[in-house]
XYZ file of C-alpha atoms in Angstrom:
682
model
C -55.009 74.060 -53.193
C -53.274 73.126 -56.446
C -54.235 69.969 -58.179
C -51.618 67.313 -59.213
C -51.525 66.077 -62.787
C -53.550 62.898 -63.159
C -50.579 60.807 -64.434
C -48.310 61.898 -61.547
C -51.011 61.192 -59.020
C -51.580 57.760 -60.524
C -47.852 57.035 -60.376
C -47.600 58.006 -56.712
C -50.624 55.958 -55.838
C -49.273 52.960 -57.734
C -45.826 53.223 -56.094
C -47.312 53.561 -52.642
C -49.439 50.485 -53.140
C -46.470 48.461 -54.356
C -44.395 49.467 -51.352
C -47.013 47.855 -49.205
C -47.208 44.713 -51.383
C -45.642 41.684 -49.639
C -45.273 39.843 -52.971
C -42.246 42.017 -53.736
C -39.170 41.275 -51.565
C -35.445 41.928 -51.892
C -32.726 40.137 -49.847
C -29.319 41.721 -49.229
C -27.064 42.909 -46.420
C -28.055 46.157 -44.756
C -24.428 47.307 -44.293
C -21.488 46.492 -46.563
C -17.951 47.513 -45.540
C -14.929 47.655 -47.828
C -11.460 49.153 -47.518
C -10.399 51.917 -49.903
C -9.059 50.640 -53.191
C -10.384 47.114 -52.669
C -13.201 45.230 -54.317
C -16.397 43.980 -52.651
C -19.185 41.664 -53.754
C -22.749 42.517 -52.602
C -25.025 39.437 -52.928
C -28.671 40.263 -53.747
C -31.856 38.394 -54.734
C -35.533 39.445 -55.145
C -38.986 37.973 -55.571
C -42.097 39.155 -57.488
C -45.474 37.706 -58.560
C -45.020 35.187 -61.387
C -48.247 36.350 -63.003
C -46.728 39.746 -63.659
C -43.316 38.365 -64.683
C -43.757 38.366 -68.472
C -40.977 36.357 -70.074
C -41.739 37.822 -73.498
C -39.849 40.938 -72.452
C -36.258 41.410 -71.326
C -35.622 42.061 -67.627
C -33.654 45.154 -66.671
C -32.172 45.995 -63.287
C -30.992 49.330 -61.910
C -28.999 50.269 -58.823
C -29.600 53.864 -57.671
C -28.253 56.053 -54.951
C -30.920 56.727 -52.349
C -32.806 59.933 -53.252
C -32.340 59.548 -57.013
C -35.475 59.865 -59.175
C -35.715 56.655 -61.192
C -37.373 58.299 -64.174
C -34.827 61.109 -64.496
C -31.712 60.233 -62.535
C -28.803 58.008 -63.619
C -28.179 54.626 -61.972
C -24.770 53.645 -60.573
C -25.011 50.243 -62.316
C -27.428 48.611 -64.809
C -27.635 45.989 -67.520
C -29.695 48.333 -69.677
C -27.208 49.523 -72.281
C -29.553 52.316 -73.323
C -29.318 53.845 -69.880
C -26.292 55.944 -68.966
C -24.690 55.384 -65.566
C -23.059 57.916 -63.331
C -19.581 58.897 -64.368
C -18.255 58.448 -60.804
C -19.186 54.764 -60.705
C -18.648 53.928 -64.346
C -16.634 50.676 -64.795
C -16.381 50.330 -61.030
C -19.981 49.402 -60.108
C -21.306 46.401 -62.063
C -24.603 44.496 -61.936
C -23.388 40.883 -62.229
C -26.559 39.029 -61.164
C -28.729 37.083 -63.643
C -32.122 38.826 -63.608
C -33.839 35.863 -65.266
C -33.071 34.020 -62.030
C -34.015 37.104 -59.999
C -30.364 37.681 -58.965
C -29.506 41.330 -58.416
C -25.907 40.930 -57.057
C -23.553 43.917 -57.346
C -19.733 44.172 -57.563
C -17.906 47.338 -56.468
C -14.261 47.629 -57.607
C -11.617 50.125 -56.465
C -13.832 51.413 -53.705
C -13.420 55.111 -52.953
C -14.324 57.170 -49.931
C -16.993 59.018 -52.013
C -18.828 55.705 -52.569
C -19.969 55.645 -48.940
C -23.749 56.031 -49.487
C -27.088 54.176 -49.441
C -28.313 52.284 -52.533
C -31.602 50.642 -53.639
C -32.604 48.333 -56.530
C -35.259 48.654 -59.256
C -36.474 46.007 -61.727
C -38.430 46.443 -65.015
C -39.900 43.802 -67.351
C -42.584 44.778 -69.774
C -45.343 46.443 -67.775
C -43.757 45.153 -64.519
C -41.844 48.049 -62.915
C -40.990 48.049 -59.249
C -38.521 49.895 -56.995
C -37.601 48.031 -53.806
C -37.482 50.389 -50.907
C -35.003 48.190 -48.919
C -31.532 49.751 -49.031
C -27.962 48.838 -48.109
C -25.312 51.170 -46.695
C -21.837 51.087 -48.272
C -18.999 52.066 -45.898
C -15.527 52.678 -47.371
C -12.755 52.685 -44.718
C -9.020 53.296 -44.782
C -6.871 50.661 -46.432
C -5.282 48.605 -43.629
C -5.296 45.084 -45.069
C -1.865 43.823 -46.017
C -0.687 40.806 -47.962
C 0.354 37.713 -46.026
C 3.981 36.636 -46.533
C 4.894 33.042 -45.656
C 8.632 32.696 -45.079
C 10.490 30.042 -43.018
C 11.848 31.331 -39.741
C 15.199 29.760 -40.531
C 16.795 30.063 -43.945
C 19.565 27.616 -44.545
C 22.435 29.225 -46.426
C 22.948 27.696 -49.866
C 19.585 25.884 -49.786
C 16.885 27.187 -52.165
C 13.833 28.537 -50.359
C 10.308 29.327 -51.594
C 8.350 32.290 -50.144
C 4.616 32.927 -50.709
C 2.746 36.236 -50.765
C -1.056 36.194 -50.879
C -3.807 38.790 -50.568
C -7.201 37.846 -49.153
C -9.343 38.369 -52.262
C -12.322 36.100 -51.835
C -14.562 37.116 -54.797
C -14.099 35.729 -58.294
C -15.842 38.756 -59.861
C -13.161 41.058 -58.466
C -10.051 41.683 -60.594
C -6.725 40.228 -59.476
C -4.146 42.599 -57.994
C -0.546 43.074 -59.086
C 2.311 41.653 -56.917
C 5.949 42.745 -56.769
C 9.008 41.883 -54.560
C 11.827 44.134 -53.359
C 14.885 43.499 -51.186
C 18.614 42.591 -51.305
C 17.835 38.901 -51.660
C 15.607 39.452 -54.749
C 16.951 39.523 -58.284
C 15.978 42.266 -60.722
C 13.656 39.863 -62.543
C 11.580 39.314 -59.410
C 11.025 43.055 -58.863
C 8.751 43.352 -61.918
C 5.027 43.247 -61.030
C 3.002 40.171 -61.855
C -0.762 40.027 -61.876
C -2.152 37.014 -59.979
C -4.138 35.980 -56.930
C -0.830 35.261 -55.123
C 2.899 35.444 -55.767
C 5.731 32.934 -55.230
C 9.356 33.955 -54.764
C 12.166 31.384 -54.973
C 15.815 32.251 -54.252
C 18.985 30.904 -52.594
C 19.797 32.741 -49.339
C 23.409 33.656 -48.586
C 25.043 34.534 -45.256
C 24.988 38.230 -46.280
C 21.178 38.065 -46.524
C 20.879 37.548 -42.769
C 18.820 40.267 -41.039
C 17.871 41.956 -44.350
C 14.347 43.024 -45.368
C 12.108 41.473 -48.006
C 8.946 43.338 -49.148
C 5.877 42.020 -51.002
C 3.697 44.797 -52.518
C 0.134 44.501 -53.857
C -1.194 47.171 -56.277
C -4.801 47.582 -57.433
C -6.450 49.008 -60.554
C -6.088 52.673 -59.542
C -2.511 53.807 -59.776
C -0.887 54.623 -56.492
C -3.341 52.572 -54.432
C -1.724 49.519 -52.927
C -0.437 47.831 -49.780
C 2.673 45.891 -48.781
C 4.206 43.637 -46.120
C 7.875 43.602 -45.108
C 9.612 40.651 -43.369
C 13.131 40.317 -41.980
C 15.190 37.342 -43.165
C 17.095 35.162 -40.722
C 19.878 33.094 -42.283
C 20.834 30.522 -39.679
C 23.908 28.562 -38.575
C 24.276 25.371 -36.605
C 25.074 25.323 -32.848
C 28.705 25.929 -31.898
C 30.913 26.637 -28.861
C 29.049 24.291 -26.463
C 30.265 24.623 -22.821
C 29.407 22.508 -19.708
C 29.921 24.080 -16.256
C 29.688 22.288 -12.870
C 28.869 23.743 -9.427
C 29.617 21.342 -6.555
C 27.835 22.515 -3.373
C 27.538 25.968 -5.046
C 31.294 26.027 -5.717
C 32.537 25.969 -9.345
C 34.212 22.682 -10.208
C 36.996 22.475 -12.752
C 36.587 19.481 -15.039
C 39.883 19.840 -16.868
C 40.402 17.832 -20.013
C 38.666 14.707 -18.645
C 34.860 15.010 -18.435
C 34.644 12.808 -15.290
C 33.300 13.762 -11.853
C 33.034 11.784 -8.575
C 30.518 12.898 -5.924
C 29.499 11.268 -2.642
C 25.871 10.388 -2.134
C 23.835 13.204 -0.540
C 25.862 16.142 -1.883
C 24.330 18.815 -4.171
C 25.269 19.354 -7.804
C 24.308 21.859 -10.535
C 25.134 21.380 -14.231
C 24.969 24.223 -16.772
C 25.065 23.958 -20.565
C 25.280 26.787 -23.118
C 25.737 27.001 -26.885
C 25.824 29.683 -29.596
C 23.436 29.209 -32.544
C 21.160 31.131 -34.888
C 18.313 30.788 -34.306
C 18.671 29.730 -30.644
C 18.979 25.969 -30.406
C 16.861 23.672 -28.281
C 18.947 22.432 -25.331
C 18.465 19.035 -23.667
C 20.042 17.314 -20.676
C 19.998 13.536 -21.232
C 21.011 10.759 -18.803
C 21.830 7.690 -20.865
C 18.657 7.522 -23.038
C 16.355 9.486 -20.702
C 15.657 13.208 -21.229
C 15.838 15.032 -17.875
C 15.154 18.648 -18.914
C 14.890 20.765 -22.033
C 14.508 24.366 -23.182
C 12.589 25.944 -26.062
C 14.332 28.167 -28.642
C 12.747 31.294 -27.117
C 14.295 30.565 -23.705
C 17.753 31.475 -22.501
C 20.708 30.078 -24.374
C 21.790 28.353 -21.112
C 20.081 25.275 -19.620
C 20.661 24.209 -15.995
C 20.155 20.823 -14.308
C 19.880 20.715 -10.491
C 20.591 17.583 -8.404
C 19.910 18.750 -4.802
C 20.824 15.431 -3.106
C 22.787 13.132 -5.371
C 21.807 9.470 -5.063
C 23.111 6.210 -6.488
C 20.646 6.284 -9.382
C 22.098 9.604 -10.568
C 25.318 7.934 -11.732
C 25.809 7.718 -15.460
C 26.703 9.561 -18.632
C 25.145 13.028 -18.846
C 24.860 14.573 -22.314
C 23.973 18.170 -23.200
C 22.483 18.289 -26.690
C 22.074 21.552 -28.619
C 20.038 21.213 -31.802
C 18.367 23.301 -34.470
C 17.278 22.601 -38.046
C 20.768 23.180 -39.394
C 22.538 20.708 -37.127
C 23.339 19.611 -33.592
C 26.215 19.595 -31.114
C 26.643 17.728 -27.837
C 28.957 17.515 -24.834
C 29.195 14.750 -22.186
C 29.985 14.407 -18.477
C 30.515 11.058 -16.686
C 29.158 11.276 -13.130
C 30.123 8.614 -10.559
C 28.213 8.634 -7.240
C 30.005 6.935 -4.329
C 27.686 5.143 -1.862
C 27.703 2.224 0.628
C 26.116 -1.180 -0.135
C 22.346 -1.002 -0.609
C 19.510 -2.932 -2.168
C 21.083 -6.191 -0.993
C 19.070 -9.157 -2.263
C 19.393 -12.910 -2.599
C 18.182 -14.869 -5.590
C 17.226 -18.473 -4.897
C 17.732 -21.117 -7.565
C 16.268 -24.589 -6.933
C 16.366 -27.624 -9.173
C 14.115 -27.244 -12.234
C 12.615 -23.984 -10.932
C 12.903 -20.347 -11.872
C 14.587 -17.776 -9.644
C 12.818 -16.279 -6.672
C 13.982 -12.929 -5.302
C 14.042 -12.536 -1.525
C 13.999 -8.816 -0.707
C 13.265 -8.782 3.026
C 15.637 -9.594 5.820
C 14.719 -12.673 7.874
C 12.849 -14.387 5.025
C 12.039 -18.085 5.427
C 13.205 -20.463 2.707
C 11.656 -23.965 2.532
C 13.662 -26.540 0.527
C 12.801 -30.165 -0.240
C 15.243 -32.670 1.233
C 17.643 -34.053 -1.370
C 17.280 -31.159 -3.819
C 20.067 -28.862 -4.929
C 20.126 -25.212 -3.863
C 22.002 -22.186 -5.146
C 21.987 -18.826 -3.362
C 23.206 -15.764 -5.264
C 23.811 -12.612 -3.197
C 23.913 -9.293 -5.083
C 24.478 -5.767 -3.772
C 24.633 -2.327 -5.363
C 27.504 -0.122 -4.201
C 30.264 2.147 -5.423
C 33.061 1.219 -5.095
C 32.041 -2.459 -5.453
C 31.523 -4.218 -2.104
C 33.115 -7.469 -0.948
C 30.503 -10.207 -0.368
C 30.709 -13.176 2.051
C 28.399 -15.961 3.292
C 28.058 -17.265 6.876
C 26.030 -20.178 8.273
C 24.973 -19.668 11.892
C 28.347 -18.454 13.268
C 30.557 -20.213 10.751
C 32.016 -18.381 7.745
C 31.588 -20.442 4.569
C 34.262 -20.810 1.923
C 32.926 -19.866 -1.516
C 32.537 -22.627 -4.089
C 33.574 -20.118 -6.764
C 36.407 -17.931 -5.357
C 35.982 -15.533 -8.275
C 32.378 -14.902 -7.194
C 32.017 -15.234 -3.402
C 28.381 -14.115 -3.604
C 27.359 -17.598 -4.826
C 26.636 -20.345 -2.252
C 25.815 -23.836 -3.563
C 24.353 -26.836 -1.692
C 24.342 -29.782 -4.158
C 22.221 -32.009 -1.875
C 20.185 -30.342 0.876
C 19.881 -32.373 4.107
C 18.350 -31.762 7.501
C 21.785 -30.826 8.807
C 21.652 -27.686 6.643
C 18.771 -26.136 8.549
C 19.559 -22.805 10.140
C 20.273 -19.144 9.333
C 22.380 -18.186 6.314
C 23.682 -14.615 6.260
C 25.087 -12.663 3.309
C 27.176 -9.569 4.132
C 28.366 -6.835 1.736
C 30.924 -4.199 2.741
C 32.888 -1.335 1.174
C 34.750 1.676 2.692
C 31.500 3.677 2.948
C 29.429 1.111 4.882
C 28.049 -2.427 5.146
C 24.737 -4.272 4.803
C 23.623 -7.845 5.485
C 20.604 -10.046 4.869
C 19.693 -13.272 6.698
C 17.651 -16.225 5.451
C 16.156 -19.041 7.544
C 16.508 -22.400 5.739
C 14.001 -25.139 6.624
C 14.261 -28.643 5.090
C 11.025 -30.347 4.026
C 10.465 -33.978 3.040
C 7.635 -36.108 1.604
C 5.902 -38.770 3.741
C 7.615 -42.134 4.388
C 5.574 -44.881 6.040
C 6.898 -47.625 8.330
C 5.447 -51.072 7.725
C 2.089 -51.287 9.484
C 1.750 -53.924 12.215
C -1.474 -55.876 12.709
C -2.590 -58.275 15.486
C -5.689 -60.251 16.339
C -7.108 -59.253 19.706
C -10.242 -60.157 21.658
C -12.240 -57.269 20.194
C -11.067 -57.798 16.621
C -8.270 -56.875 14.257
C -5.932 -54.084 15.466
C -3.429 -52.322 13.130
C -0.998 -49.454 13.773
C 0.916 -47.242 11.342
C 3.653 -44.531 11.630
C 5.018 -42.013 9.111
C 7.779 -39.414 9.123
C 7.849 -36.203 7.038
C 8.126 -32.410 7.292
C 5.772 -30.743 7.569
C 4.343 -33.489 9.759
C 2.044 -35.696 7.653
C -1.612 -36.389 8.249
C -2.559 -40.091 8.583
C -5.779 -41.614 7.274
C -7.136 -45.161 7.193
C -9.100 -46.568 4.305
C -11.264 -49.659 3.988
C -10.974 -50.434 0.322
C -11.288 -47.007 -1.279
C -13.561 -45.659 1.432
C -12.077 -43.150 3.853
C -12.388 -43.868 7.590
C -12.695 -40.483 9.267
C -9.807 -39.810 11.685
C -10.310 -39.878 15.469
C -13.774 -41.407 15.161
C -15.462 -44.705 15.959
C -18.651 -46.676 15.443
C -19.818 -50.244 16.013
C -17.450 -51.589 13.352
C -14.212 -49.664 13.774
C -12.247 -47.177 15.838
C -9.664 -44.823 14.260
C -7.156 -42.686 16.177
C -4.264 -40.465 15.059
C -1.660 -38.212 16.672
C 1.529 -36.359 15.691
C 4.744 -35.343 17.423
C 7.441 -33.369 15.614
C 8.251 -35.138 12.349
C 6.141 -38.189 13.227
C 2.496 -39.027 12.777
C 0.988 -42.221 14.286
C -2.373 -43.862 13.774
C -4.225 -47.006 14.792
C -7.257 -48.912 13.487
C -9.388 -51.354 15.483
C -11.846 -53.291 13.298
C -14.657 -55.244 14.973
C -16.767 -56.003 11.960
C -17.057 -59.120 9.876
C -13.881 -60.021 8.003
C -14.433 -61.103 4.413
C -12.031 -62.488 1.765
C -10.128 -59.781 -0.102
C -10.658 -56.994 2.437
C -8.004 -54.273 2.146
C -6.933 -51.886 4.909
C -4.753 -48.946 3.840
C -2.683 -46.498 5.862
C -2.258 -43.240 3.928
C 0.199 -40.421 4.817
C -0.027 -37.038 3.135
C 1.610 -33.569 3.251
C 2.285 -30.769 0.770
C 5.118 -32.701 -0.870
C 3.491 -36.034 -1.585
C 1.244 -38.947 -0.644
C 2.196 -42.535 0.302
C -0.079 -45.471 1.030
C 0.579 -48.975 2.418
C -2.155 -51.616 1.982
C -2.781 -54.841 3.939
C -4.881 -57.516 2.160
C -6.521 -60.176 4.345
C -6.962 -63.754 3.032
C -9.596 -65.520 5.200
C -10.526 -69.222 5.272
C -12.457 -71.700 7.442
C -11.125 -75.093 6.712
C -9.455 -73.665 3.645
C -6.777 -71.065 2.924
C -6.830 -68.206 0.360
C -3.965 -66.257 -1.036
C -5.324 -64.072 -3.835
C -5.977 -67.044 -6.102
C -2.887 -68.941 -5.039
C -4.891 -71.624 -3.173
C -8.125 -73.354 -4.037
C -10.600 -75.130 -1.797
C -9.484 -78.505 -0.573
C -11.024 -81.177 1.540
C -10.320 -81.356 5.255
C -7.829 -84.181 4.864
C -6.038 -82.533 2.028
C -5.958 -79.307 4.048
C -4.277 -81.004 7.026
C -1.608 -82.515 4.782
C -1.130 -79.189 3.046
C -0.705 -77.359 6.348
C 1.993 -79.804 7.442
C 3.759 -79.322 4.153
C 3.295 -75.577 4.473
C 5.171 -75.459 7.780
C 8.146 -77.212 6.183
C 8.076 -74.925 3.150
C 7.867 -71.849 5.390
C 10.977 -72.879 7.310
C 12.862 -73.567 4.067
C 11.780 -70.264 2.573
C 12.695 -68.422 5.764
C 16.172 -69.860 5.700
C 16.584 -69.190 1.991
C 15.324 -65.640 2.311
C 17.702 -64.949 5.144
C 20.568 -65.940 2.874
C 19.278 -63.894 -0.052
C 18.506 -60.746 1.897
C 22.129 -59.713 1.799
C 22.242 -60.150 -1.970
C 18.832 -58.752 -2.845
C 18.968 -55.273 -4.379
C 16.960 -52.540 -2.700
C 13.639 -51.840 -4.358
C 12.812 -48.321 -5.382
C 10.039 -46.500 -3.600
C 7.973 -46.765 -6.718
C 7.934 -50.625 -6.568
C 4.825 -52.445 -5.347
C 5.520 -54.774 -2.379
C 3.022 -57.576 -1.622
C 3.108 -58.836 1.989
C 1.278 -62.044 2.885
C 0.721 -62.187 6.651
C -0.815 -65.271 8.344
C -3.127 -64.155 11.134
C -4.488 -66.628 13.724
C -7.137 -65.653 16.219
C -5.703 -65.101 19.639
C -2.114 -64.718 18.506
C -0.178 -61.919 20.060
C 0.675 -60.120 16.809
C 1.209 -60.508 13.141
C 4.822 -61.386 12.465
C 6.567 -58.882 10.207
C 9.601 -59.189 8.074
C 12.418 -57.167 9.656
C 13.456 -54.300 7.363
C 16.059 -51.590 7.490
C 13.440 -48.863 7.882
C 13.150 -45.914 10.262
C 11.118 -46.431 13.430
C 8.693 -44.113 15.112
C 9.953 -42.560 18.332
C 8.979 -44.103 21.640
C 5.783 -42.683 22.990
C 4.810 -41.217 19.632
C 1.965 -43.752 19.161
C -1.476 -43.045 20.476
C -2.567 -44.804 23.682
C -4.761 -47.216 21.717
C -1.964 -48.200 19.387
C -0.479 -51.635 20.000
C 3.293 -51.641 19.569
C 4.445 -54.952 18.053
C 7.228 -56.944 19.682
C 9.279 -56.493 16.588
C 9.482 -52.881 17.594
C 10.978 -53.436 21.066
C 14.039 -51.517 20.054
C 12.028 -48.340 20.285
C 11.920 -48.605 24.037
C 15.669 -48.085 24.235
C 15.418 -44.714 22.493
C 14.137 -43.206 19.243
C 15.904 -44.049 16.049
C 15.980 -40.668 14.262
C 18.181 -41.706 11.366
C 16.798 -39.767 8.383
C 15.260 -42.041 5.780
C 16.284 -41.959 2.163
C 14.292 -39.148 0.515
C 11.351 -40.314 -1.515
C 10.754 -38.753 -4.898
C 8.030 -36.128 -4.937
C 5.000 -37.333 -6.879
C 1.320 -36.821 -6.812
C 0.819 -40.549 -7.471
C 0.301 -42.858 -4.553
C 3.340 -44.925 -3.517
C 1.841 -48.060 -2.166
C 2.864 -51.282 -0.447
C 0.367 -54.163 -0.350
C 0.355 -56.692 2.511
C -1.664 -59.916 2.346
C -2.886 -61.723 5.472
C -4.667 -65.095 5.834
C -6.770 -65.930 8.932
C -7.422 -69.579 9.949
C -9.690 -70.736 12.763
C -8.248 -72.993 15.524
C -10.745 -75.889 15.255
C -8.785 -77.154 12.228
C -5.413 -78.189 13.633
C -2.428 -78.472 11.297
C 0.248 -81.038 12.168
C 2.749 -79.480 14.534
C 5.680 -80.493 16.680
C 4.549 -78.264 19.580
C 1.414 -78.713 21.687
C -1.553 -76.951 20.101
C -2.046 -74.884 23.252
C 1.002 -72.802 22.327
C -0.845 -69.797 20.775
C 2.200 -67.482 20.996
C 4.083 -69.018 18.079
C 4.985 -66.275 15.511
C 5.000 -67.034 11.845
C 7.273 -65.416 9.341
C 5.579 -63.675 6.454
C 5.827 -65.045 2.941
C 6.780 -62.156 0.600
C 6.803 -62.156 -3.170
C 8.732 -59.480 -5.015
């Protein structure tokens, strides 16, 4: 067996040991692909022991084809100027990495098919010499990449346009290519090549440039190697020759010179719109301001709109709009749909209130007595319908002949209750709506009547209102629960129709200043009437009007009182005809003299409504002043009281004297049925 030279053996042993040394690493892609004639950047970095990296010497890097002997063969790229590189790769392969930073990156320009091989890297610095066994494979493929040309799809004639041509060249170390333009729209100056990363072409398109070709060519360092992209120019024009066609129940309809069409409700209709434009325009069907359908420029140049069953809401102005970037054009069609009255509704206007729409037939309408009411009846129809109002079976004459749909009631009374009907009619049909009017009123209280009976003080009260009011009794401000009783009092209440009646029997101790109140309430208001009792034993009280007197003085005063009462009664009778009527808001103070055992408390006769006969509860005592009720109910409607949440109150005062103190009198004292007139202060 032949022996190897010692130096060669040492070199092989040293190289083999380094290949197994993990302190030496190189990082790069295993496969690099580039198209023929193009440039590619191969990033590369390596690592080595710092102890062997002697900075006193220059670092040299070498790229070799796989299989090349590093001591005798030529590298494809190096930074060692004393080393010759292969002629095939000269000026095309370049080591661009900074070896001081352990960067071994490689740039390959004007790649050729013969460059498709494997390559490895070697580094030398002083005594440090190492060949990295990791390799990368370079694959050179056919040139298929083309430049990108950015041109607007629509070129407006006479308007300058700018077109871009760019080639995807992502590496700064690669040389820039050469761009050139050719085509009928390009001037001779633009055809000369210009070296840059991209190219910009600016020109003014003309109508004759439509559908012509424009080419951008990219050439590289080797002559004859290049690529190009060709685009076709489209010089546009605005939409023109817009036409609207109508098919009525699948039969063509001639519009003539007037774009107006009448169709009965329920029939079918098809509208077609077409226009000539370059590029194809976007078509829209618009009803008033609402877009119904549209087409894109790639669709057909005709846009249809189908109305299978025409309805009232389809009436209006239909517009076909054709539009592109150069302009727009539109055509219109006025569609009138004939239909009978529908959507009949009544708007209610009450005093100081907003409108309320009544949509359903047979709606109930509550109105406060004395208020004003305005009913407005509106219907949709084509042709317009005639509108009329009827009350029960009586046709009403309109307040405004020019607008018979308006019905006005300046002052609503109970006589207006009933059904109001609004009817709308045209040649295609009729429709009606009926409203039920009910008249409401706030509570109004009759003067309460009080009498002294064996078991105590008995008072009754009646009120009229709609809805029927609820009656309550109060002792002072305390509420006496209705239809209840205890050892001190008994309260009853009942209602019939518009009337509510209540009674109070009080068996407790009567004290000066006690107040009994009758309170009536419903949804429209509250009213209260108060009776104040003035009690005395041997003395009389009238809310501070009298002071205590001796027995003798009291007897003289009572005699004088009888005379004064008769004079006041006579004078009041004369003044009643001249006295103005007080408003419901006034406070009325009634002084009522109550004697034990008397039949009733005398009341001042007033022109007030009376409760109907039999309306009082069984425990209610009907005063003699109310005898008229036995002949029949007086249902005359009272004057309407203003609606208010505040209490409307009348105050009655009553004084009780005991019979052991006898005032001077012209009748025998046994006559306990004498009635005394009340003394009233306004």
